[in-house]
Amino acid sequence: MSNKITKLFNIEYPIIQAGMIWNSGWRLASAASNSGILGLIGAGSMYPDVLREHIQKCKKATDKPFGINVPMLYPNIEDIMNIIVEEGVKIVFTSAGNPKTWTPWLQERGITVVHVVSSVKFALKAQEAGVDAVVAEGFEAGGHNGRDETTTLALIPMVKEKIHIPLIAAGGIATGKAMLATMILGADGVQVGSRFVASEESSAHNAFKQVVIDAKEGDTQLTLKELAPVRLIKNKFYQDVQDLYKSSPSIEELKALLGRARAKKGMFEGDLEEGELEIGQIAGLIHDIKPVSQIVEEIVQEFQAAKNAVNFL
């Protein structure tokens, strides 16, 4: 399955495992890379020394390419970038910040740079910054998201119309059929997040994984746009946020309610009431916890079957 994305990352299938905070440690990333796709370590939930440890363990667990996802809104960004270079990682996905800040610096050191965007405007800015590819993420996605609530189905062809660099689709993609649909719309590959949360190798707490596979349509909601838009499972913390909105809160009041380490409490430690439980809308279609290799195999097989069916039509 050779195309722009497989050639860019030297992988077998044009699929990227998203670098999600508190979910994407070295076990998930190495299992993804060993399955023929690109695994990403999520640096957003790691102190620099912890990131270094995960990179070193990932290098021992796979001889395939893997990368690091770096949300640029987090502190210690310079330490993180230096560690990536020191450890010889050759692929970086940046998000939540200006791609001009780090793209030239990373590329000068032989690193392929991909930036995550939620709109045509930001896709063009990323292309102008010189990135090697962009991930265009619809608002169906979990975690931090765009404020415009543009769906993947609408976003991908609009971005494709305006850019000439490789395009990776994200948001609401957990199956081979969804992968085919976004590639028909113009994507060169896909980034999958939520489906890999419910994998055996994910570093998410088992209680959170169970919530994901129990989720149904309508169990998630995009909120906290004033801070950084995030899609949450509707638990007690989510309801506390909604109750606070009734009083037209200030940004400071929202920050006070959010506090610190709320996502860690929910996704990593398994506090299903007070924790921040980030997941995509596609959770309603995820019904089991499987090894990464099996998830990848099923996505690829379904993609091929759906492609053959479309060719037949």
Coordinates of N, CA and C in Angstrom, one line a residue, residues 97-250:
G97 N 0.1 25.1 18.6 CA 1.1 26.2 18.6 C 1.4 26.6 17.2
N98 N 2.3 27.6 17.0 CA 2.7 28.1 15.7 C 3.8 27.2 15.1
P99 N 3.6 26.6 14.0 CA 4.6 25.7 13.4 C 5.8 26.3 13.0
K100 N 5.8 27.7 12.8 CA 7.0 28.4 12.4 C 8.1 28.4 13.5
T101 N 7.6 28.2 14.7 CA 8.5 28.2 15.9 C 9.6 27.2 15.8
W102 N 9.2 25.9 15.5 CA 10.1 24.8 15.6 C 10.4 24.1 14.3
T103 N 9.6 24.3 13.3 CA 9.8 23.5 12.1 C 11.2 23.6 11.4
P104 N 11.7 24.9 11.2 CA 13.0 25.0 10.6 C 14.1 24.4 11.4
W105 N 14.0 24.6 12.7 CA 15.0 24.0 13.7 C 15.1 22.5 13.6
L106 N 13.9 21.9 13.6 CA 13.9 20.4 13.6 C 14.3 19.9 12.2
Q107 N 13.9 20.5 11.1 CA 14.3 20.1 9.8 C 15.8 20.2 9.5
E108 N 16.4 21.3 10.1 CA 17.8 21.5 10.0 C 18.6 20.3 10.6
R109 N 17.9 19.6 11.5 CA 18.5 18.5 12.2 C 18.0 17.1 11.7
G110 N 17.5 17.2 10.4 CA 17.1 16.0 9.7 C 15.8 15.3 10.2
I111 N 15.0 16.1 10.8 CA 13.7 15.6 11.3 C 12.5 15.9 10.4
T112 N 11.7 15.0 10.1 CA 10.5 15.2 9.4 C 9.4 15.8 10.3
V113 N 8.8 16.9 9.9 CA 7.8 17.6 10.7 C 6.4 17.6 10.1
V114 N 5.5 17.2 11.0 CA 4.1 17.2 10.6 C 3.3 18.1 11.6
H115 N 2.4 18.9 11.2 CA 1.7 19.7 12.1 C 0.2 19.4 12.0
V116 N -0.5 19.4 13.2 CA -1.9 19.1 13.3 C -2.7 20.4 13.3
V117 N -3.7 20.4 12.4 CA -4.5 21.6 12.2 C -6.0 21.2 12.3
S118 N -6.9 22.3 12.5 CA -8.3 22.0 12.5 C -9.1 22.9 11.5
S119 N -8.3 23.6 10.6 CA -9.0 24.4 9.7 C -8.1 24.6 8.4
V120 N -8.7 25.1 7.4 CA -8.0 25.4 6.1 C -7.0 26.5 6.4
K121 N -7.4 27.5 7.2 CA -6.5 28.7 7.5 C -5.2 28.2 8.1
F122 N -5.3 27.3 9.1 CA -4.1 26.8 9.8 C -3.3 25.8 9.0
A123 N -4.0 25.1 8.1 CA -3.3 24.2 7.2 C -2.4 25.0 6.2
L124 N -2.9 26.1 5.8 CA -2.1 27.0 4.9 C -0.9 27.6 5.7
K125 N -1.1 28.0 6.9 CA 0.0 28.5 7.7 C 1.0 27.5 8.0
A126 N 0.6 26.2 8.2 CA 1.6 25.1 8.4 C 2.4 24.9 7.1
Q127 N 1.7 24.9 6.0 CA 2.4 24.7 4.7 C 3.4 25.8 4.5
E128 N 3.0 27.1 4.8 CA 3.9 28.2 4.6 C 5.1 28.1 5.6
A129 N 4.9 27.5 6.7 CA 6.0 27.3 7.7 C 7.0 26.2 7.2
G130 N 6.6 25.4 6.2 CA 7.5 24.5 5.6 C 7.4 23.1 6.1
V131 N 6.3 22.7 6.8 CA 6.1 21.4 7.3 C 6.1 20.4 6.2
D132 N 6.4 19.1 6.5 CA 6.4 18.1 5.5 C 5.0 17.5 5.2
A133 N 4.1 17.6 6.1 CA 2.7 17.2 5.9 C 1.9 17.8 7.0
V134 N 0.6 17.7 6.8 CA -0.3 18.2 7.9 C -1.4 17.1 8.2
V135 N -1.8 17.1 9.4 CA -2.9 16.3 9.9 C -4.1 17.3 10.0
A136 N -5.1 17.1 9.3 CA -6.4 17.9 9.4 C -7.4 17.1 10.2
E137 N -7.7 17.6 11.3 CA -8.5 16.9 12.3 C -9.9 17.5 12.5
G138 N -10.9 16.8 12.2 CA -12.3 17.2 12.4 C -12.7 17.2 13.8
F139 N -13.8 17.9 14.1 CA -14.2 18.1 15.5 C -14.8 16.9 16.2
E140 N -14.9 15.8 15.4 CA -15.3 14.5 16.0 C -14.3 14.0 16.9
A141 N -13.0 14.4 16.8 CA -11.9 13.9 17.5 C -12.0 14.1 19.0
G142 N -11.2 13.3 19.7 CA -11.1 13.5 21.2 C -10.0 14.5 21.4
G143 N -9.8 14.8 22.7 CA -8.6 15.6 23.1 C -8.8 17.1 22.6
H144 N -7.7 17.8 22.5 CA -7.8 19.2 22.1 C -8.2 19.3 20.6
N145 N -9.0 20.3 20.3 CA -9.8 20.3 19.1 C -9.9 21.7 18.5
G146 N -10.6 21.9 17.4 CA -10.8 23.2 16.8 C -12.0 23.8 17.3
R147 N -12.1 25.1 17.3 CA -13.2 25.9 17.8 C -14.4 26.0 16.8
D148 N -14.1 25.7 15.6 CA -15.1 26.0 14.5 C -16.0 24.8 14.3
E149 N -15.7 23.6 14.9 CA -16.6 22.5 14.8 C -16.8 22.0 13.4
T150 N -15.7 22.1 12.6 CA -15.8 21.6 11.2 C -15.6 20.0 11.2
T151 N -16.5 19.3 10.6 CA -16.4 17.9 10.6 C -15.3 17.4 9.7
T152 N -14.8 16.2 9.9 CA -13.8 15.6 9.0 C -14.3 15.5 7.6
L153 N -15.5 15.1 7.4 CA -16.1 15.0 6.1 C -16.0 16.3 5.3
A154 N -16.2 17.4 6.0 CA -16.2 18.7 5.3 C -14.8 19.2 5.2
L155 N -14.0 19.0 6.3 CA -12.6 19.6 6.4 C -11.6 19.0 5.4
I156 N -11.6 17.7 5.2 CA -10.6 17.1 4.3 C -10.6 17.6 2.9
P157 N -11.8 17.6 2.2 CA -11.7 18.2 0.8 C -11.4 19.6 0.8
M158 N -11.8 20.4 1.8 CA -11.5 21.8 1.8 C -10.0 22.1 1.9
V159 N -9.4 21.3 2.8 CA -7.9 21.5 3.0 C -7.2 21.0 1.7
K160 N -7.7 19.9 1.2 CA -7.0 19.3 0.0 C -7.1 20.3 -1.2
E161 N -8.1 21.0 -1.3 CA -8.3 22.0 -2.3 C -7.2 23.1 -2.3
K162 N -6.7 23.4 -1.1 CA -5.8 24.5 -0.9 C -4.3 24.2 -0.7
I163 N -4.0 23.0 -0.3 CA -2.6 22.7 -0.1 C -2.0 21.7 -1.1
H164 N -0.7 21.6 -1.2 CA -0.1 20.7 -2.1 C 0.8 19.7 -1.4
I165 N 1.0 19.8 -0.1 CA 1.8 18.8 0.7 C 0.9 17.7 1.1
P166 N 1.5 16.5 1.5 CA 0.7 15.4 2.0 C -0.3 15.7 3.1
L167 N -1.4 15.1 3.0 CA -2.5 15.4 3.9 C -3.0 14.1 4.6
I168 N -3.0 14.2 6.0 CA -3.4 13.1 6.8 C -4.8 13.5 7.5
A169 N -5.8 12.6 7.4 CA -7.1 12.9 7.9 C -7.1 12.3 9.4
A170 N -7.8 13.0 10.2 CA -8.1 12.6 11.6 C -9.4 13.1 12.1
G171 N -9.9 12.3 13.1 CA -11.2 12.7 13.6 C -12.3 11.8 13.2
G172 N -12.7 10.9 14.1 CA -13.8 9.9 13.7 C -13.4 8.8 12.9
I173 N -12.1 8.4 12.9 CA -11.6 7.4 12.0 C -11.1 6.2 12.9
A174 N -11.8 5.1 12.8 CA -11.5 3.9 13.6 C -11.6 2.6 12.8
T175 N -12.1 2.7 11.6 CA -12.3 1.6 10.7 C -11.7 1.7 9.4
G176 N -11.6 0.6 8.7 CA -11.1 0.6 7.3 C -12.0 1.4 6.4
K177 N -13.3 1.3 6.6 CA -14.3 2.1 5.8 C -14.1 3.6 5.9
A178 N -13.9 4.0 7.2 CA -13.7 5.4 7.4 C -12.3 5.9 6.8
M179 N -11.4 5.0 6.8 CA -10.1 5.3 6.2 C -10.2 5.5 4.7
L180 N -11.0 4.6 4.1 CA -11.2 4.7 2.6 C -12.0 6.0 2.3
A181 N -13.0 6.3 3.1 CA -13.8 7.4 2.8 C -13.0 8.7 2.8
T182 N -12.1 8.9 3.8 CA -11.3 10.1 3.9 C -10.3 10.2 2.8
M183 N -9.8 9.0 2.4 CA -8.8 9.0 1.3 C -9.4 9.3 -0.1
I184 N -10.7 8.8 -0.2 CA -11.4 9.2 -1.4 C -11.7 10.7 -1.5
L185 N -11.8 11.3 -0.3 CA -12.0 12.8 -0.2 C -10.7 13.6 -0.4
G186 N -9.6 12.9 -0.4 CA -8.4 13.6 -0.7 C -7.2 13.4 0.2
A187 N -7.5 12.7 1.3 CA -6.4 12.4 2.3 C -5.4 11.4 1.7
D188 N -4.1 11.5 2.1 CA -3.1 10.5 1.7 C -2.9 9.4 2.7
G189 N -3.5 9.7 3.9 CA -3.4 8.7 5.0 C -4.3 9.1 6.1
V190 N -4.3 8.4 7.2 CA -5.2 8.7 8.3 C -4.4 8.6 9.7
Q191 N -4.9 9.4 10.6 CA -4.4 9.3 12.0 C -5.5 8.8 12.9
V192 N -5.3 7.7 13.6 CA -6.3 7.0 14.4 C -5.9 7.2 15.9
G193 N -6.8 7.7 16.7 CA -6.6 7.9 18.1 C -7.4 7.0 19.0
S194 N -8.7 7.3 19.1 CA -9.6 6.7 20.1 C -9.6 5.2 20.0
R195 N -9.5 4.6 18.8 CA -9.5 3.1 18.7 C -8.3 2.5 19.4
F196 N -7.1 3.2 19.4 CA -5.9 2.7 20.1 C -5.9 3.0 21.6
V197 N -6.8 3.9 22.0 CA -7.0 4.0 23.5 C -7.5 2.6 24.0
A198 N -8.4 2.0 23.3 CA -9.0 0.7 23.7 C -8.1 -0.4 23.2
S199 N -6.8 -0.3 23.4 CA -5.9 -1.4 23.0 C -5.2 -1.9 24.2
E200 N -4.7 -3.2 24.1 CA -4.0 -3.7 25.3 C -2.8 -3.0 25.6
E201 N -2.1 -2.4 24.6 CA -0.8 -1.7 24.9 C -1.0 -0.3 25.3
S202 N -2.2 0.3 25.2 CA -2.4 1.7 25.6 C -2.1 1.8 27.1
S203 N -1.5 3.0 27.5 CA -1.2 3.2 28.9 C -2.3 3.8 29.6
A204 N -3.5 3.9 29.0 CA -4.7 4.4 29.7 C -5.1 3.4 30.8
H205 N -5.7 3.9 31.9 CA -6.2 3.0 33.0 C -7.3 2.1 32.4
N206 N -7.3 0.9 32.9 CA -8.3 -0.1 32.5 C -9.7 0.4 32.7
A207 N -10.0 1.2 33.8 CA -11.3 1.7 34.0 C -11.7 2.7 32.9
F208 N -10.8 3.5 32.4 CA -11.0 4.4 31.3 C -11.3 3.7 30.0
K209 N -10.5 2.6 29.8 CA -10.7 1.8 28.6 C -12.1 1.2 28.6
Q210 N -12.6 0.8 29.7 CA -13.9 0.2 29.8 C -15.0 1.3 29.5
V211 N -14.8 2.5 30.0 CA -15.7 3.6 29.7 C -15.8 3.8 28.2
V212 N -14.6 3.8 27.6 CA -14.6 4.0 26.1 C -15.4 2.9 25.4
I213 N -15.2 1.7 25.7 CA -16.0 0.6 25.0 C -17.4 0.6 25.4
D214 N -17.8 1.2 26.5 CA -19.2 1.3 26.9 C -19.9 2.5 26.4
A215 N -19.1 3.4 25.8 CA -19.7 4.7 25.4 C -20.6 4.5 24.2
K216 N -21.7 5.3 24.1 CA -22.7 5.3 23.0 C -22.8 6.6 22.4
E217 N -23.5 6.7 21.3 CA -23.7 7.9 20.6 C -24.2 9.0 21.6
G218 N -23.6 10.2 21.5 CA -24.1 11.2 22.4 C -23.5 11.3 23.8
D219 N -22.5 10.4 24.1 CA -21.9 10.3 25.4 C -20.7 11.2 25.5
T220 N -20.3 11.9 24.4 CA -19.2 12.9 24.5 C -19.7 14.3 24.1
Q221 N -19.0 15.3 24.5 CA -19.3 16.7 24.1 C -18.1 17.5 24.1
L222 N -18.0 18.4 23.1 CA -16.9 19.4 23.0 C -17.2 20.5 23.9
T223 N -16.2 20.9 24.7 CA -16.4 21.9 25.7 C -15.1 22.7 26.0
L224 N -15.2 23.6 27.0 CA -14.0 24.4 27.4 C -13.3 25.1 26.3
K225 N -14.1 25.6 25.3 CA -13.5 26.3 24.2 C -12.7 27.5 24.6
E226 N -13.0 28.2 25.7 CA -12.3 29.4 26.1 C -10.9 29.1 26.6
L227 N -10.6 27.8 26.9 CA -9.3 27.4 27.3 C -8.6 26.7 26.2
A228 N -9.0 25.5 25.9 CA -8.6 24.7 24.7 C -9.6 23.7 24.5
P229 N -10.3 23.8 23.4 CA -11.5 22.9 23.1 C -11.1 21.4 23.3
V230 N -11.9 20.7 24.1 CA -11.6 19.3 24.4 C -13.0 18.5 24.4
R231 N -12.9 17.3 23.8 CA -14.1 16.5 23.8 C -14.1 15.5 25.0
L232 N -15.1 15.5 25.8 CA -15.1 14.8 27.0 C -16.3 13.8 27.1
I233 N -16.0 12.7 27.8 CA -17.1 11.8 28.2 C -17.9 12.6 29.3
K234 N -19.2 12.4 29.2 CA -20.1 13.1 30.1 C -20.1 12.4 31.5
N235 N -19.2 12.8 32.4 CA -19.1 12.3 33.7 C -19.4 13.5 34.7
K236 N -19.1 13.3 36.0 CA -19.4 14.3 37.0 C -18.6 15.6 36.7
F237 N -17.3 15.4 36.3 CA -16.5 16.6 36.0 C -17.1 17.4 34.9
Y238 N -17.5 16.7 33.8 CA -18.1 17.4 32.7 C -19.4 18.1 33.1
Q239 N -20.2 17.5 34.0 CA -21.4 18.2 34.5 C -21.1 19.4 35.3
D240 N -20.0 19.3 36.1 CA -19.6 20.4 36.9 C -19.2 21.6 36.0
V241 N -18.6 21.3 34.8 CA -18.3 22.3 33.9 C -19.5 23.0 33.3
Q242 N -20.5 22.1 33.0 CA -21.8 22.7 32.4 C -22.5 23.5 33.4
D243 N -22.5 23.1 34.7 CA -23.1 23.9 35.7 C -22.5 25.2 35.9
L244 N -21.1 25.3 35.8 CA -20.4 26.5 35.9 C -20.8 27.5 34.8
Y245 N -21.0 26.9 33.6 CA -21.3 27.7 32.4 C -22.6 28.5 32.6
K246 N -23.5 28.0 33.4 CA -24.8 28.6 33.7 C -24.6 30.0 34.3
S247 N -23.5 30.3 34.9 CA -23.2 31.5 35.6 C -22.3 32.4 34.7
S248 N -22.1 32.1 33.5 CA -21.3 32.9 32.6 C -19.9 33.1 33.2
P249 N -19.1 32.1 33.4 CA -17.9 32.2 34.2 C -16.8 32.9 33.4
S250 N -15.8 33.4 34.1 CA -14.6 34.0 33.5 C -13.7 32.9 33.2

